[in-house]
Amino acid sequence: MAKLTEPLEAATEQQIDAVLKRLSNSNDVGADLLRVLDIAIGITGADMGTLQRFDERADCLTIVASRGLSSEALSFFGAVRRDTNTSCAAALMRRMRVFVENVSTSYLFVGTRELDMLRACGIAAAQSTPLISSNGRLWGVFTTHFREPRKESEFDPAPLDRLAVQVADCMEQIEGLMPNQHFHGKQVPEKPQPGG
């Protein structure tokens, strides 16, 4: 597996440009957000992930795209409030990335129901990056999950940060054109694993 500190390949840059162009003219925003999430998972070398939209009225994050999580996990983490014990809630509160090298030892999760669910999903580490537009508006959060513990020092945040701003700007522009539009993305639950 490539180190996370390597620069983006030209193919990945082209993939990002193509998906952002599709998103800005999208007939199926949910499917295109799933493509964006797949790029974020690829950039971080993760095993699964979610893209959550910040709902200002409800003051919570809701999943609009997901890859690799079970239906049970999607239901459990479907709406994340600020006081939820998750990396995405911490990223929402802090408006900055939160990296959890090992969920089993993190202060965010020790002794919580959230830790039990993460373990059931096979998640050992996670990072959550807020999607904040160039205008400073928080649109949502990318969270990518890893099956093995990860060192933050091995993580190069620049490509993901660039993608996060680009997605937030694109979504802000789309919502400016269609202010009452609600986006419900695609969620692809992972098939249950035997014994898990």
Short mmCIF file of N, CA, C and O in Angstrom, two decimals, residues 64-194:
data_model
loop_
_atom_site.label_atom_id
_atom_site.label_comp_id
_atom_site.label_asym_id
_atom_site.label_seq_id
_atom_site.Cartn_x
_atom_site.Cartn_y
_atom_site.Cartn_z
N VAL A 64 -25.08 11.22 4.14
CA VAL A 64 -25.61 11.35 2.78
C VAL A 64 -24.92 10.39 1.82
O VAL A 64 -25.39 10.18 0.71
N ALA A 65 -23.79 9.83 2.23
CA ALA A 65 -23.10 8.81 1.43
C ALA A 65 -22.28 7.95 2.38
O ALA A 65 -21.71 8.45 3.35
N SER A 66 -22.25 6.67 2.08
CA SER A 66 -21.54 5.73 2.94
C SER A 66 -21.00 4.58 2.12
O SER A 66 -21.63 4.15 1.15
N ARG A 67 -19.86 4.07 2.54
CA ARG A 67 -19.27 2.92 1.87
C ARG A 67 -18.68 2.00 2.94
O ARG A 67 -17.89 2.43 3.76
N GLY A 68 -19.12 0.73 2.93
CA GLY A 68 -18.49 -0.28 3.76
C GLY A 68 -19.06 -0.49 5.15
O GLY A 68 -18.61 -1.39 5.85
N LEU A 69 -20.03 0.31 5.58
CA LEU A 69 -20.61 0.14 6.91
C LEU A 69 -21.87 -0.71 6.83
O LEU A 69 -22.59 -0.67 5.83
N SER A 70 -22.15 -1.44 7.89
CA SER A 70 -23.35 -2.27 7.94
C SER A 70 -24.60 -1.40 8.07
O SER A 70 -24.53 -0.23 8.47
N SER A 71 -25.74 -1.98 7.77
CA SER A 71 -27.02 -1.27 7.93
C SER A 71 -27.21 -0.85 9.38
O SER A 71 -27.72 0.23 9.67
N GLU A 72 -26.79 -1.72 10.30
CA GLU A 72 -26.91 -1.41 11.73
C GLU A 72 -26.07 -0.18 12.10
O GLU A 72 -26.52 0.71 12.81
N ALA A 73 -24.86 -0.11 11.56
CA ALA A 73 -23.99 1.04 11.83
C ALA A 73 -24.55 2.31 11.22
O ALA A 73 -24.52 3.38 11.82
N LEU A 74 -25.10 2.19 10.00
CA LEU A 74 -25.69 3.36 9.35
C LEU A 74 -26.87 3.89 10.15
O LEU A 74 -27.05 5.10 10.27
N SER A 75 -27.64 3.01 10.71
CA SER A 75 -28.76 3.43 11.55
C SER A 75 -28.26 4.07 12.85
O SER A 75 -28.74 5.14 13.26
N PHE A 76 -27.27 3.45 13.47
CA PHE A 76 -26.72 3.93 14.74
C PHE A 76 -26.10 5.32 14.60
O PHE A 76 -26.29 6.19 15.45
N PHE A 77 -25.34 5.52 13.50
CA PHE A 77 -24.65 6.79 13.29
C PHE A 77 -25.37 7.69 12.28
O PHE A 77 -24.81 8.66 11.80
N GLY A 78 -26.62 7.39 11.97
CA GLY A 78 -27.37 8.12 10.95
C GLY A 78 -27.49 9.61 11.20
O GLY A 78 -27.41 10.42 10.29
N ALA A 79 -27.69 9.99 12.46
CA ALA A 79 -27.74 11.41 12.86
C ALA A 79 -26.82 11.58 14.06
O ALA A 79 -27.03 10.97 15.10
N VAL A 80 -25.78 12.38 13.88
CA VAL A 80 -24.78 12.57 14.93
C VAL A 80 -24.90 13.98 15.48
O VAL A 80 -24.75 14.96 14.75
N ARG A 81 -25.19 14.07 16.76
CA ARG A 81 -25.30 15.35 17.46
C ARG A 81 -23.93 15.75 18.01
O ARG A 81 -23.02 14.95 18.11
N ARG A 82 -23.83 16.99 18.41
CA ARG A 82 -22.55 17.51 18.92
C ARG A 82 -22.04 16.76 20.14
O ARG A 82 -20.84 16.67 20.36
N ASP A 83 -22.95 16.20 20.94
CA ASP A 83 -22.53 15.50 22.16
C ASP A 83 -22.32 14.00 21.96
O ASP A 83 -22.09 13.27 22.91
N THR A 84 -22.36 13.55 20.70
CA THR A 84 -22.12 12.14 20.40
C THR A 84 -20.62 11.86 20.51
O THR A 84 -19.80 12.69 20.15
N ASN A 85 -20.28 10.68 20.99
CA ASN A 85 -18.87 10.30 21.13
C ASN A 85 -18.34 9.74 19.81
O ASN A 85 -18.19 8.54 19.64
N THR A 86 -18.04 10.65 18.89
CA THR A 86 -17.51 10.27 17.59
C THR A 86 -16.47 11.30 17.13
O THR A 86 -16.48 12.44 17.58
N SER A 87 -15.62 10.86 16.21
CA SER A 87 -14.63 11.79 15.66
C SER A 87 -15.32 12.85 14.81
O SER A 87 -14.88 14.00 14.77
N CYS A 88 -16.43 12.49 14.14
CA CYS A 88 -17.12 13.48 13.30
C CYS A 88 -17.78 14.57 14.15
O CYS A 88 -17.78 15.74 13.78
N ALA A 89 -18.35 14.19 15.31
CA ALA A 89 -18.93 15.20 16.21
C ALA A 89 -17.83 16.12 16.74
O ALA A 89 -18.03 17.34 16.83
N ALA A 90 -16.67 15.56 17.05
CA ALA A 90 -15.55 16.38 17.52
C ALA A 90 -15.07 17.32 16.41
O ALA A 90 -14.77 18.49 16.66
N ALA A 91 -15.04 16.84 15.17
CA ALA A 91 -14.65 17.68 14.03
C ALA A 91 -15.67 18.80 13.81
O ALA A 91 -15.30 19.93 13.49
N LEU A 92 -16.94 18.48 13.99
CA LEU A 92 -18.00 19.49 13.88
C LEU A 92 -17.80 20.57 14.94
O LEU A 92 -17.85 21.76 14.64
N MET A 93 -17.59 20.16 16.16
CA MET A 93 -17.42 21.11 17.27
C MET A 93 -16.17 21.97 17.10
O MET A 93 -16.20 23.17 17.32
N ARG A 94 -15.08 21.36 16.70
CA ARG A 94 -13.79 22.06 16.61
C ARG A 94 -13.57 22.76 15.28
O ARG A 94 -12.67 23.58 15.16
N ARG A 95 -14.36 22.35 14.26
CA ARG A 95 -14.18 22.86 12.89
C ARG A 95 -12.76 22.61 12.39
O ARG A 95 -12.15 23.42 11.71
N MET A 96 -12.23 21.45 12.77
CA MET A 96 -10.91 21.02 12.32
C MET A 96 -10.85 19.50 12.34
O MET A 96 -11.69 18.85 12.96
N ARG A 97 -9.85 18.95 11.63
CA ARG A 97 -9.72 17.51 11.55
C ARG A 97 -9.48 16.89 12.92
O ARG A 97 -8.78 17.44 13.76
N VAL A 98 -10.07 15.72 13.10
CA VAL A 98 -9.83 14.91 14.29
C VAL A 98 -9.33 13.56 13.81
O VAL A 98 -9.97 12.91 12.98
N PHE A 99 -8.17 13.16 14.29
CA PHE A 99 -7.56 11.88 13.90
C PHE A 99 -7.50 10.99 15.13
O PHE A 99 -6.96 11.38 16.15
N VAL A 100 -8.08 9.81 15.04
CA VAL A 100 -8.07 8.85 16.14
C VAL A 100 -7.22 7.67 15.70
O VAL A 100 -7.62 6.88 14.84
N GLU A 101 -6.04 7.56 16.28
CA GLU A 101 -5.10 6.51 15.88
C GLU A 101 -5.57 5.12 16.29
O GLU A 101 -5.30 4.14 15.59
N ASN A 102 -6.25 5.03 17.42
CA ASN A 102 -6.75 3.74 17.91
C ASN A 102 -8.02 4.00 18.70
O ASN A 102 -7.97 4.61 19.78
N VAL A 103 -9.16 3.56 18.17
CA VAL A 103 -10.44 3.86 18.83
C VAL A 103 -10.52 3.21 20.21
O VAL A 103 -11.20 3.72 21.10
N SER A 104 -9.82 2.10 20.42
CA SER A 104 -9.88 1.39 21.70
C SER A 104 -9.25 2.15 22.85
O SER A 104 -9.58 1.91 24.01
N THR A 105 -8.33 3.07 22.53
CA THR A 105 -7.64 3.81 23.59
C THR A 105 -7.95 5.31 23.58
O THR A 105 -7.45 6.05 24.42
N SER A 106 -8.78 5.75 22.64
CA SER A 106 -9.08 7.18 22.51
C SER A 106 -10.06 7.64 23.60
O SER A 106 -11.05 6.97 23.88
N TYR A 107 -9.80 8.82 24.14
CA TYR A 107 -10.70 9.41 25.13
C TYR A 107 -12.11 9.60 24.57
O TYR A 107 -13.08 9.64 25.32
N LEU A 108 -12.24 9.73 23.26
CA LEU A 108 -13.55 9.92 22.65
C LEU A 108 -14.45 8.70 22.84
O LEU A 108 -15.67 8.84 22.90
N PHE A 109 -13.85 7.52 22.89
CA PHE A 109 -14.65 6.30 22.80
C PHE A 109 -14.63 5.39 24.02
O PHE A 109 -15.55 4.58 24.18
N VAL A 110 -13.60 5.45 24.85
CA VAL A 110 -13.47 4.49 25.94
C VAL A 110 -14.74 4.46 26.80
O VAL A 110 -15.23 5.49 27.26
N GLY A 111 -15.29 3.25 26.95
CA GLY A 111 -16.46 3.05 27.79
C GLY A 111 -17.78 3.51 27.20
O GLY A 111 -18.76 3.68 27.92
N THR A 112 -17.84 3.70 25.86
CA THR A 112 -19.06 4.22 25.25
C THR A 112 -19.74 3.17 24.36
O THR A 112 -19.11 2.20 23.92
N ARG A 113 -21.02 3.38 24.09
CA ARG A 113 -21.76 2.53 23.14
C ARG A 113 -21.18 2.68 21.74
O ARG A 113 -21.19 1.74 20.95
N GLU A 114 -20.68 3.88 21.43
CA GLU A 114 -20.09 4.13 20.12
C GLU A 114 -18.89 3.21 19.89
O GLU A 114 -18.71 2.69 18.78
N LEU A 115 -18.07 2.98 20.93
CA LEU A 115 -16.92 2.09 20.80
C LEU A 115 -17.38 0.67 20.48
O LEU A 115 -16.80 -0.01 19.63
N ASP A 116 -18.44 0.23 21.16
CA ASP A 116 -18.97 -1.11 20.89
C ASP A 116 -19.38 -1.24 19.42
O ASP A 116 -19.10 -2.25 18.78
N MET A 117 -20.02 -0.22 18.88
CA MET A 117 -20.45 -0.26 17.48
C MET A 117 -19.25 -0.23 16.54
O MET A 117 -19.21 -0.95 15.55
N LEU A 118 -18.27 0.62 16.84
CA LEU A 118 -17.07 0.68 15.99
C LEU A 118 -16.37 -0.68 15.95
O LEU A 118 -15.96 -1.15 14.88
N ARG A 119 -16.24 -1.31 17.11
CA ARG A 119 -15.61 -2.63 17.15
C ARG A 119 -16.42 -3.65 16.35
O ARG A 119 -15.85 -4.47 15.64
N ALA A 120 -17.74 -3.59 16.46
CA ALA A 120 -18.60 -4.51 15.71
C ALA A 120 -18.42 -4.32 14.20
O ALA A 120 -18.57 -5.27 13.43
N CYS A 121 -18.08 -3.10 13.80
CA CYS A 121 -17.86 -2.79 12.38
C CYS A 121 -16.44 -3.12 11.93
O CYS A 121 -16.13 -2.99 10.74
N GLY A 122 -15.58 -3.47 12.86
CA GLY A 122 -14.19 -3.74 12.52
C GLY A 122 -13.37 -2.49 12.33
O GLY A 122 -12.35 -2.49 11.63
N ILE A 123 -13.77 -1.40 12.96
CA ILE A 123 -13.07 -0.12 12.83
C ILE A 123 -12.07 0.03 13.98
O ILE A 123 -12.44 -0.05 15.14
N ALA A 124 -10.81 0.26 13.62
CA ALA A 124 -9.75 0.41 14.62
C ALA A 124 -9.23 1.85 14.70
O ALA A 124 -8.67 2.24 15.72
N ALA A 125 -9.41 2.62 13.63
CA ALA A 125 -8.92 4.00 13.60
C ALA A 125 -9.83 4.80 12.67
O ALA A 125 -10.54 4.22 11.84
N ALA A 126 -9.80 6.13 12.84
CA ALA A 126 -10.66 6.98 12.01
C ALA A 126 -10.07 8.38 11.94
O ALA A 126 -9.32 8.80 12.82
N GLN A 127 -10.45 9.07 10.88
CA GLN A 127 -10.14 10.50 10.80
C GLN A 127 -11.39 11.18 10.26
O GLN A 127 -12.09 10.63 9.41
N SER A 128 -11.69 12.35 10.79
CA SER A 128 -12.83 13.14 10.33
C SER A 128 -12.34 14.52 9.92
O SER A 128 -11.66 15.20 10.70
N THR A 129 -12.68 14.91 8.70
CA THR A 129 -12.26 16.20 8.15
C THR A 129 -13.50 17.02 7.81
O THR A 129 -14.34 16.57 7.04
N PRO A 130 -13.63 18.21 8.41
CA PRO A 130 -14.80 19.04 8.07
C PRO A 130 -14.72 19.58 6.65
O PRO A 130 -13.63 19.86 6.15
N LEU A 131 -15.87 19.70 6.02
CA LEU A 131 -15.98 20.29 4.68
C LEU A 131 -16.40 21.74 4.88
O LEU A 131 -17.57 22.02 5.11
N ILE A 132 -15.42 22.64 4.86
CA ILE A 132 -15.67 24.05 5.09
C ILE A 132 -15.36 24.80 3.79
O ILE A 132 -14.26 24.67 3.25
N SER A 133 -16.33 25.57 3.32
CA SER A 133 -16.18 26.28 2.05
C SER A 133 -15.18 27.42 2.18
O SER A 133 -14.79 27.82 3.28
N SER A 134 -14.81 27.99 1.04
CA SER A 134 -13.91 29.15 1.02
C SER A 134 -14.51 30.33 1.77
O SER A 134 -13.79 31.20 2.26
N ASN A 135 -15.85 30.35 1.88
CA ASN A 135 -16.55 31.41 2.61
C ASN A 135 -16.65 31.13 4.10
O ASN A 135 -17.23 31.92 4.84
N GLY A 136 -16.12 29.98 4.55
CA GLY A 136 -16.13 29.65 5.96
C GLY A 136 -17.37 28.90 6.44
O GLY A 136 -17.54 28.67 7.63
N ARG A 137 -18.23 28.49 5.51
CA ARG A 137 -19.45 27.78 5.89
C ARG A 137 -19.16 26.28 5.99
O ARG A 137 -18.60 25.68 5.07
N LEU A 138 -19.57 25.68 7.10
CA LEU A 138 -19.38 24.25 7.27
C LEU A 138 -20.51 23.51 6.57
O LEU A 138 -21.68 23.68 6.91
N TRP A 139 -20.16 22.70 5.56
CA TRP A 139 -21.18 21.97 4.81
C TRP A 139 -21.38 20.58 5.37
O TRP A 139 -22.47 20.05 5.38
N GLY A 140 -20.31 19.95 5.86
CA GLY A 140 -20.41 18.59 6.36
C GLY A 140 -19.06 18.07 6.83
O GLY A 140 -18.16 18.85 7.11
N VAL A 141 -18.95 16.74 6.87
CA VAL A 141 -17.73 16.09 7.36
C VAL A 141 -17.48 14.80 6.57
O VAL A 141 -18.40 14.02 6.34
N PHE A 142 -16.22 14.60 6.16
CA PHE A 142 -15.75 13.32 5.63
C PHE A 142 -15.21 12.53 6.82
O PHE A 142 -14.41 13.06 7.58
N THR A 143 -15.59 11.28 6.96
CA THR A 143 -14.92 10.42 7.92
C THR A 143 -14.48 9.17 7.18
O THR A 143 -15.27 8.55 6.48
N THR A 144 -13.20 8.84 7.32
CA THR A 144 -12.72 7.59 6.75
C THR A 144 -12.25 6.70 7.89
O THR A 144 -11.69 7.18 8.88
N HIS A 145 -12.54 5.41 7.74
CA HIS A 145 -12.29 4.43 8.80
C HIS A 145 -11.30 3.38 8.33
O HIS A 145 -11.31 2.97 7.18
N PHE A 146 -10.50 2.92 9.28
CA PHE A 146 -9.45 1.95 9.01
C PHE A 146 -9.65 0.71 9.86
O PHE A 146 -10.03 0.82 11.03
N ARG A 147 -9.35 -0.44 9.31
CA ARG A 147 -9.50 -1.70 10.05
C ARG A 147 -8.33 -1.94 11.01
O ARG A 147 -8.43 -2.78 11.90
N GLU A 148 -7.24 -1.21 10.82
CA GLU A 148 -6.06 -1.34 11.68
C GLU A 148 -5.73 0.03 12.27
O GLU A 148 -6.00 1.05 11.64
N PRO A 149 -5.13 0.08 13.47
CA PRO A 149 -4.70 1.37 14.01
C PRO A 149 -3.76 2.08 13.04
O PRO A 149 -3.03 1.43 12.28
N ARG A 150 -3.79 3.41 13.05
CA ARG A 150 -2.96 4.24 12.15
C ARG A 150 -2.25 5.32 12.94
O ARG A 150 -2.77 5.82 13.93
N LYS A 151 -1.10 5.72 12.46
CA LYS A 151 -0.34 6.82 13.06
C LYS A 151 -0.69 8.10 12.31
O LYS A 151 -0.60 8.15 11.08
N GLU A 152 -1.03 9.13 13.04
CA GLU A 152 -1.34 10.41 12.40
C GLU A 152 -0.13 10.97 11.68
O GLU A 152 -0.26 11.63 10.64
N SER A 153 1.06 10.69 12.20
CA SER A 153 2.28 11.21 11.58
C SER A 153 2.50 10.65 10.17
O SER A 153 3.24 11.21 9.39
N GLU A 154 1.84 9.54 9.83
CA GLU A 154 1.96 8.95 8.49
C GLU A 154 0.89 9.48 7.54
O GLU A 154 0.81 9.07 6.39
N PHE A 155 0.09 10.41 8.01
CA PHE A 155 -1.06 10.91 7.26
C PHE A 155 -0.76 12.28 6.69
O PHE A 155 -0.39 13.19 7.41
N ASP A 156 -0.88 12.42 5.36
CA ASP A 156 -0.71 13.72 4.72
C ASP A 156 -2.09 14.32 4.48
O ASP A 156 -2.82 13.84 3.61
N PRO A 157 -2.47 15.34 5.23
CA PRO A 157 -3.82 15.87 5.13
C PRO A 157 -4.07 16.78 3.92
O PRO A 157 -5.22 17.04 3.57
N ALA A 158 -3.03 17.24 3.25
CA ALA A 158 -3.20 18.25 2.20
C ALA A 158 -4.17 17.83 1.08
O ALA A 158 -5.06 18.60 0.74
N PRO A 159 -4.04 16.63 0.51
CA PRO A 159 -4.97 16.27 -0.57
C PRO A 159 -6.42 16.21 -0.10
O PRO A 159 -7.33 16.66 -0.81
N LEU A 160 -6.65 15.68 1.08
CA LEU A 160 -8.02 15.59 1.60
C LEU A 160 -8.56 16.97 1.94
O LEU A 160 -9.74 17.26 1.68
N ASP A 161 -7.73 17.84 2.49
CA ASP A 161 -8.16 19.21 2.77
C ASP A 161 -8.56 19.93 1.49
O ASP A 161 -9.57 20.64 1.46
N ARG A 162 -7.77 19.75 0.45
CA ARG A 162 -8.07 20.37 -0.84
C ARG A 162 -9.42 19.86 -1.36
O ARG A 162 -10.26 20.65 -1.80
N LEU A 163 -9.62 18.55 -1.31
CA LEU A 163 -10.88 17.96 -1.76
C LEU A 163 -12.05 18.48 -0.92
O LEU A 163 -13.10 18.81 -1.46
N ALA A 164 -11.86 18.58 0.39
CA ALA A 164 -12.93 19.03 1.29
C ALA A 164 -13.40 20.44 0.93
O ALA A 164 -14.61 20.70 0.87
N VAL A 165 -12.47 21.35 0.69
CA VAL A 165 -12.84 22.72 0.33
C VAL A 165 -13.55 22.74 -1.02
O VAL A 165 -14.57 23.42 -1.20
N GLN A 166 -13.02 21.98 -1.98
CA GLN A 166 -13.62 21.95 -3.31
C GLN A 166 -15.05 21.42 -3.26
O GLN A 166 -15.95 21.97 -3.90
N VAL A 167 -15.28 20.37 -2.49
CA VAL A 167 -16.63 19.79 -2.37
C VAL A 167 -17.56 20.78 -1.67
O VAL A 167 -18.70 21.00 -2.10
N ALA A 168 -17.09 21.40 -0.59
CA ALA A 168 -17.93 22.36 0.14
C ALA A 168 -18.29 23.54 -0.76
O ALA A 168 -19.45 23.99 -0.77
N ASP A 169 -17.33 24.05 -1.52
CA ASP A 169 -17.61 25.17 -2.44
C ASP A 169 -18.62 24.75 -3.50
O ASP A 169 -19.55 25.51 -3.82
N CYS A 170 -18.44 23.56 -4.04
CA CYS A 170 -19.35 23.06 -5.08
C CYS A 170 -20.77 22.90 -4.51
O CYS A 170 -21.75 23.33 -5.13
N MET A 171 -20.90 22.32 -3.33
CA MET A 171 -22.21 22.10 -2.74
C MET A 171 -22.86 23.43 -2.34
O MET A 171 -24.07 23.60 -2.48
N GLU A 172 -22.06 24.38 -1.89
CA GLU A 172 -22.59 25.70 -1.56
C GLU A 172 -23.15 26.37 -2.82
O GLU A 172 -24.23 26.98 -2.78
N GLN A 173 -22.45 26.21 -3.93
CA GLN A 173 -22.92 26.78 -5.19
C GLN A 173 -24.21 26.09 -5.64
O GLN A 173 -25.17 26.76 -6.04
N ILE A 174 -24.28 24.78 -5.56
CA ILE A 174 -25.48 24.04 -5.94
C ILE A 174 -26.66 24.45 -5.07
O ILE A 174 -27.75 24.72 -5.58
N GLU A 175 -26.44 24.54 -3.78
CA GLU A 175 -27.52 24.90 -2.88
C GLU A 175 -27.94 26.35 -3.06
O GLU A 175 -29.09 26.69 -2.80
N GLY A 176 -27.03 27.19 -3.51
CA GLY A 176 -27.39 28.57 -3.82
C GLY A 176 -28.35 28.65 -4.99
O GLY A 176 -29.23 29.51 -5.04
N LEU A 177 -28.19 27.71 -5.93
CA LEU A 177 -29.09 27.65 -7.08
C LEU A 177 -30.41 26.98 -6.74
O LEU A 177 -31.44 27.28 -7.32
N MET A 178 -30.37 26.03 -5.78
CA MET A 178 -31.56 25.28 -5.38
C MET A 178 -31.64 25.29 -3.86
O MET A 178 -31.38 24.28 -3.20
N PRO A 179 -31.99 26.43 -3.22
CA PRO A 179 -31.88 26.56 -1.77
C PRO A 179 -32.76 25.60 -0.96
O PRO A 179 -32.45 25.30 0.18
N ASN A 180 -33.84 25.12 -1.50
CA ASN A 180 -34.71 24.23 -0.74
C ASN A 180 -34.44 22.76 -1.04
O ASN A 180 -35.17 21.89 -0.59
N GLN A 181 -33.39 22.48 -1.78
CA GLN A 181 -33.06 21.11 -2.16
C GLN A 181 -32.43 20.38 -0.97
O GLN A 181 -31.55 20.90 -0.32
N HIS A 182 -32.90 19.16 -0.72
CA HIS A 182 -32.29 18.30 0.30
C HIS A 182 -31.65 17.13 -0.42
O HIS A 182 -32.28 16.51 -1.28
N PHE A 183 -30.40 16.83 -0.10
CA PHE A 183 -29.68 15.78 -0.78
C PHE A 183 -29.68 14.53 0.06
O PHE A 183 -29.24 14.54 1.20
N HIS A 184 -30.17 13.47 -0.50
CA HIS A 184 -30.13 12.17 0.16
C HIS A 184 -29.23 11.29 -0.67
O HIS A 184 -29.58 10.90 -1.78
N GLY A 185 -28.08 11.01 -0.14
CA GLY A 185 -27.08 10.26 -0.89
C GLY A 185 -27.32 8.77 -0.86
O GLY A 185 -28.28 8.27 -0.29
N LYS A 186 -26.43 8.10 -1.49
CA LYS A 186 -26.47 6.65 -1.56
C LYS A 186 -25.72 6.08 -0.38
O LYS A 186 -24.66 6.54 -0.02
N GLN A 187 -26.30 5.06 0.21
CA GLN A 187 -25.63 4.36 1.29
C GLN A 187 -25.49 2.91 0.85
O GLN A 187 -26.47 2.27 0.48
N VAL A 188 -24.29 2.42 0.89
CA VAL A 188 -24.04 1.07 0.46
C VAL A 188 -23.58 0.27 1.67
O VAL A 188 -22.42 0.32 2.05
N PRO A 189 -24.53 -0.43 2.34
CA PRO A 189 -24.12 -1.18 3.53
C PRO A 189 -23.26 -2.36 3.15
O PRO A 189 -23.40 -2.95 2.08
N GLU A 190 -22.36 -2.68 4.06
CA GLU A 190 -21.51 -3.84 3.87
C GLU A 190 -22.31 -5.09 4.18
O GLU A 190 -23.13 -5.11 5.10
N LYS A 191 -22.09 -6.12 3.42
CA LYS A 191 -22.77 -7.39 3.69
C LYS A 191 -22.26 -7.95 5.00
O LYS A 191 -21.08 -7.84 5.30
N PRO A 192 -23.15 -8.55 5.82
CA PRO A 192 -22.70 -9.11 7.11
C PRO A 192 -21.58 -10.14 6.92
O PRO A 192 -21.63 -10.93 5.97
N GLN A 193 -20.61 -10.09 7.79
CA GLN A 193 -19.52 -11.05 7.76
C GLN A 193 -19.87 -12.23 8.66
O GLN A 193 -20.43 -12.04 9.73
N PRO A 194 -19.52 -13.44 8.27
CA PRO A 194 -19.77 -14.58 9.15
C PRO A 194 -19.07 -14.39 10.48
O PRO A 194 -17.91 -13.98 10.52
#
